[in-house]
Amino acid sequence: MLYQDFETFGFIFENLCVRDLKVYASSLGGSISYNRDRMNLEVDAVLYLNDGRFALIEFKLGSKQIEEAAEHLLEVVNLIRKANKNRSSNKLKEPDLLMIITGGEVAYTRKDGIKIIPIGCLKD
């Protein structure tokens, strides 16, 4: 019974989100990829646009997981900033957007600027 196996259902939700994002990104001339760095820090998806802008995206089925995902996205940004302090050139670009795609019903922007977007809001 899939509805009782939240972990598997979460993986299915993540794949649904990636599929939808690929469709929408391609219509904008963009692309979607997965990212894991050498420190094993990962984000569920990175949306790249042809003009150089990019977004870091996490997928969370339940609203209880939003805070955890937001902390993770902010941790990635802080690591980029920390790495840039030690570089005089070739600095890493910070993401233009931080987003959490959820199974919820309400889209909003958190005080820290992270966008919370229900999967149902991803449309043309």
PDB file of C-alpha atoms in Angstrom:
ATOM      1  CA  MET A   1       0.000   0.000   0.000  1.00  0.00           C
ATOM      2  CA  LEU A   2       1.814   3.008  -1.372  1.00  0.00           C
ATOM      3  CA  TYR A   3      -0.047   5.579   0.709  1.00  0.00           C
ATOM      4  CA  GLN A   4       1.459   3.960   3.829  1.00  0.00           C
ATOM      5  CA  ASP A   5       5.017   4.006   2.445  1.00  0.00           C
ATOM      6  CA  PHE A   6       5.838   7.713   2.668  1.00  0.00           C
ATOM      7  CA  GLU A   7       9.483   7.242   1.673  1.00  0.00           C
ATOM      8  CA  THR A   8       8.589   5.582  -1.629  1.00  0.00           C
ATOM      9  CA  PHE A   9       5.796   8.084  -2.196  1.00  0.00           C
ATOM     10  CA  GLY A  10       8.359  10.861  -1.617  1.00  0.00           C
ATOM     11  CA  PHE A  11      10.628   9.433  -4.328  1.00  0.00           C
ATOM     12  CA  ILE A  12       7.701   9.265  -6.735  1.00  0.00           C
ATOM     13  CA  PHE A  13       6.799  12.878  -5.890  1.00  0.00           C
ATOM     14  CA  GLU A  14      10.405  13.947  -6.527  1.00  0.00           C
ATOM     15  CA  ASN A  15      10.410  12.239  -9.939  1.00  0.00           C
ATOM     16  CA  LEU A  16       7.105  13.910 -10.824  1.00  0.00           C
ATOM     17  CA  CYS A  17       8.600  17.296  -9.918  1.00  0.00           C
ATOM     18  CA  VAL A  18      11.749  16.700 -11.968  1.00  0.00           C
ATOM     19  CA  ARG A  19       9.684  15.609 -14.966  1.00  0.00           C
ATOM     20  CA  ASP A  20       7.516  18.730 -14.786  1.00  0.00           C
ATOM     21  CA  LEU A  21      10.501  21.023 -14.263  1.00  0.00           C
ATOM     22  CA  LYS A  22      12.267  19.549 -17.300  1.00  0.00           C
ATOM     23  CA  VAL A  23       9.246  20.312 -19.475  1.00  0.00           C
ATOM     24  CA  TYR A  24       8.921  23.884 -18.219  1.00  0.00           C
ATOM     25  CA  ALA A  25      12.674  24.543 -18.264  1.00  0.00           C
ATOM     26  CA  SER A  26      13.024  23.356 -21.855  1.00  0.00           C
ATOM     27  CA  SER A  27      10.271  25.751 -22.934  1.00  0.00           C
ATOM     28  CA  LEU A  28      12.411  28.564 -21.477  1.00  0.00           C
ATOM     29  CA  GLY A  29      15.612  27.269 -23.066  1.00  0.00           C
ATOM     30  CA  GLY A  30      16.835  26.028 -19.701  1.00  0.00           C
ATOM     31  CA  SER A  31      17.834  22.711 -18.215  1.00  0.00           C
ATOM     32  CA  ILE A  32      17.524  20.754 -14.982  1.00  0.00           C
ATOM     33  CA  SER A  33      20.278  18.801 -13.292  1.00  0.00           C
ATOM     34  CA  TYR A  34      21.035  17.109 -10.007  1.00  0.00           C
ATOM     35  CA  ASN A  35      23.921  18.371  -7.915  1.00  0.00           C
ATOM     36  CA  ARG A  36      26.154  16.709  -5.364  1.00  0.00           C
ATOM     37  CA  ASP A  37      29.514  18.277  -4.601  1.00  0.00           C
ATOM     38  CA  ARG A  38      32.751  16.782  -3.345  1.00  0.00           C
ATOM     39  CA  MET A  39      31.618  17.344   0.266  1.00  0.00           C
ATOM     40  CA  ASN A  40      28.508  15.221  -0.446  1.00  0.00           C
ATOM     41  CA  LEU A  41      26.289  18.286  -0.164  1.00  0.00           C
ATOM     42  CA  GLU A  42      23.377  17.883  -2.537  1.00  0.00           C
ATOM     43  CA  VAL A  43      20.269  19.633  -3.719  1.00  0.00           C
ATOM     44  CA  ASP A  44      17.374  17.856  -5.373  1.00  0.00           C
ATOM     45  CA  ALA A  45      17.559  19.925  -8.563  1.00  0.00           C
ATOM     46  CA  VAL A  46      19.316  22.870 -10.140  1.00  0.00           C
ATOM     47  CA  LEU A  47      17.454  24.873 -12.781  1.00  0.00           C
ATOM     48  CA  TYR A  48      19.821  26.584 -15.239  1.00  0.00           C
ATOM     49  CA  LEU A  49      18.692  29.297 -17.645  1.00  0.00           C
ATOM     50  CA  ASN A  50      20.652  30.278 -20.755  1.00  0.00           C
ATOM     51  CA  ASP A  51      21.309  33.785 -19.420  1.00  0.00           C
ATOM     52  CA  GLY A  52      23.387  32.379 -16.539  1.00  0.00           C
ATOM     53  CA  ARG A  53      20.747  32.529 -13.830  1.00  0.00           C
ATOM     54  CA  PHE A  54      20.110  29.418 -11.779  1.00  0.00           C
ATOM     55  CA  ALA A  55      17.904  28.174  -8.955  1.00  0.00           C
ATOM     56  CA  LEU A  56      18.505  25.621  -6.229  1.00  0.00           C
ATOM     57  CA  ILE A  57      15.427  23.489  -5.648  1.00  0.00           C
ATOM     58  CA  GLU A  58      14.346  21.029  -2.973  1.00  0.00           C
ATOM     59  CA  PHE A  59      11.271  18.776  -3.169  1.00  0.00           C
ATOM     60  CA  LYS A  60       9.262  18.086  -0.027  1.00  0.00           C
ATOM     61  CA  LEU A  61       5.943  16.314  -0.065  1.00  0.00           C
ATOM     62  CA  GLY A  62       4.830  17.366   3.405  1.00  0.00           C
ATOM     63  CA  SER A  63       4.670  20.808   4.968  1.00  0.00           C
ATOM     64  CA  LYS A  64       6.512  19.549   8.052  1.00  0.00           C
ATOM     65  CA  GLN A  65       9.658  19.111   5.941  1.00  0.00           C
ATOM     66  CA  ILE A  66       9.735  22.679   4.594  1.00  0.00           C
ATOM     67  CA  GLU A  67      11.827  24.107   7.441  1.00  0.00           C
ATOM     68  CA  GLU A  68      14.426  21.354   7.067  1.00  0.00           C
ATOM     69  CA  ALA A  69      14.634  21.954   3.318  1.00  0.00           C
ATOM     70  CA  ALA A  70      14.944  25.721   3.813  1.00  0.00           C
ATOM     71  CA  GLU A  71      17.788  25.269   6.288  1.00  0.00           C
ATOM     72  CA  HIS A  72      19.529  23.013   3.786  1.00  0.00           C
ATOM     73  CA  LEU A  73      19.224  25.529   0.933  1.00  0.00           C
ATOM     74  CA  LEU A  74      20.552  28.312   3.169  1.00  0.00           C
ATOM     75  CA  GLU A  75      23.440  26.054   4.206  1.00  0.00           C
ATOM     76  CA  VAL A  76      24.411  25.614   0.551  1.00  0.00           C
ATOM     77  CA  VAL A  77      24.339  29.394  -0.003  1.00  0.00           C
ATOM     78  CA  ASN A  78      26.453  29.938   3.120  1.00  0.00           C
ATOM     79  CA  LEU A  79      29.008  27.405   1.878  1.00  0.00           C
ATOM     80  CA  ILE A  80      29.224  29.268  -1.441  1.00  0.00           C
ATOM     81  CA  ARG A  81      29.772  32.551   0.410  1.00  0.00           C
ATOM     82  CA  LYS A  82      32.393  30.962   2.647  1.00  0.00           C
ATOM     83  CA  ALA A  83      34.244  29.552  -0.370  1.00  0.00           C
ATOM     84  CA  ASN A  84      34.140  32.962  -2.073  1.00  0.00           C
ATOM     85  CA  LYS A  85      35.797  34.658   0.922  1.00  0.00           C
ATOM     86  CA  ASN A  86      38.936  32.665   0.165  1.00  0.00           C
ATOM     87  CA  ARG A  87      38.947  33.463  -3.566  1.00  0.00           C
ATOM     88  CA  SER A  88      40.204  36.624  -5.182  1.00  0.00           C
ATOM     89  CA  SER A  89      38.948  35.560  -8.611  1.00  0.00           C
ATOM     90  CA  ASN A  90      36.769  32.849 -10.149  1.00  0.00           C
ATOM     91  CA  LYS A  91      34.210  33.281  -7.405  1.00  0.00           C
ATOM     92  CA  LEU A  92      31.280  30.920  -7.336  1.00  0.00           C
ATOM     93  CA  LYS A  93      28.005  32.453  -8.437  1.00  0.00           C
ATOM     94  CA  GLU A  94      25.260  32.504  -5.847  1.00  0.00           C
ATOM     95  CA  PRO A  95      21.855  31.150  -6.873  1.00  0.00           C
ATOM     96  CA  ASP A  96      19.320  33.643  -8.158  1.00  0.00           C
ATOM     97  CA  LEU A  97      16.442  31.724  -6.609  1.00  0.00           C
ATOM     98  CA  LEU A  98      15.900  29.267  -3.770  1.00  0.00           C
ATOM     99  CA  MET A  99      12.740  27.193  -4.103  1.00  0.00           C
ATOM    100  CA  ILE A 100      10.994  24.349  -2.329  1.00  0.00           C
ATOM    101  CA  ILE A 101       8.392  22.511  -4.369  1.00  0.00           C
ATOM    102  CA  THR A 102       5.760  20.916  -2.149  1.00  0.00           C
ATOM    103  CA  GLY A 103       2.647  18.815  -2.275  1.00  0.00           C
ATOM    104  CA  GLY A 104       0.764  21.622  -0.530  1.00  0.00           C
ATOM    105  CA  GLU A 105      -1.794  24.060  -1.870  1.00  0.00           C
ATOM    106  CA  VAL A 106      -0.482  27.541  -1.014  1.00  0.00           C
ATOM    107  CA  ALA A 107       2.441  29.362  -2.643  1.00  0.00           C
ATOM    108  CA  TYR A 108       4.286  31.945  -0.581  1.00  0.00           C
ATOM    109  CA  THR A 109       7.645  33.576   0.012  1.00  0.00           C
ATOM    110  CA  ARG A 110       9.303  33.059   3.371  1.00  0.00           C
ATOM    111  CA  LYS A 111      10.977  35.898   5.270  1.00  0.00           C
ATOM    112  CA  ASP A 112      14.374  34.552   4.153  1.00  0.00           C
ATOM    113  CA  GLY A 113      13.294  34.851   0.497  1.00  0.00           C
ATOM    114  CA  ILE A 114      12.829  31.150  -0.209  1.00  0.00           C
ATOM    115  CA  LYS A 115       9.846  30.489  -2.479  1.00  0.00           C
ATOM    116  CA  ILE A 116       7.455  27.720  -1.445  1.00  0.00           C
ATOM    117  CA  ILE A 117       5.658  26.487  -4.555  1.00  0.00           C
ATOM    118  CA  PRO A 118       3.047  23.705  -4.689  1.00  0.00           C
ATOM    119  CA  ILE A 119       3.594  21.296  -7.588  1.00  0.00           C
ATOM    120  CA  GLY A 120       0.124  22.233  -8.873  1.00  0.00           C
ATOM    121  CA  CYS A 121       1.302  25.818  -9.428  1.00  0.00           C
ATOM    122  CA  LEU A 122       3.915  24.781 -11.987  1.00  0.00           C
ATOM    123  CA  LYS A 123       2.173  25.713 -15.203  1.00  0.00           C
ATOM    124  CA  ASP A 124       2.934  27.563 -18.405  1.00  0.00           C
TER     125      ASP A 124
END
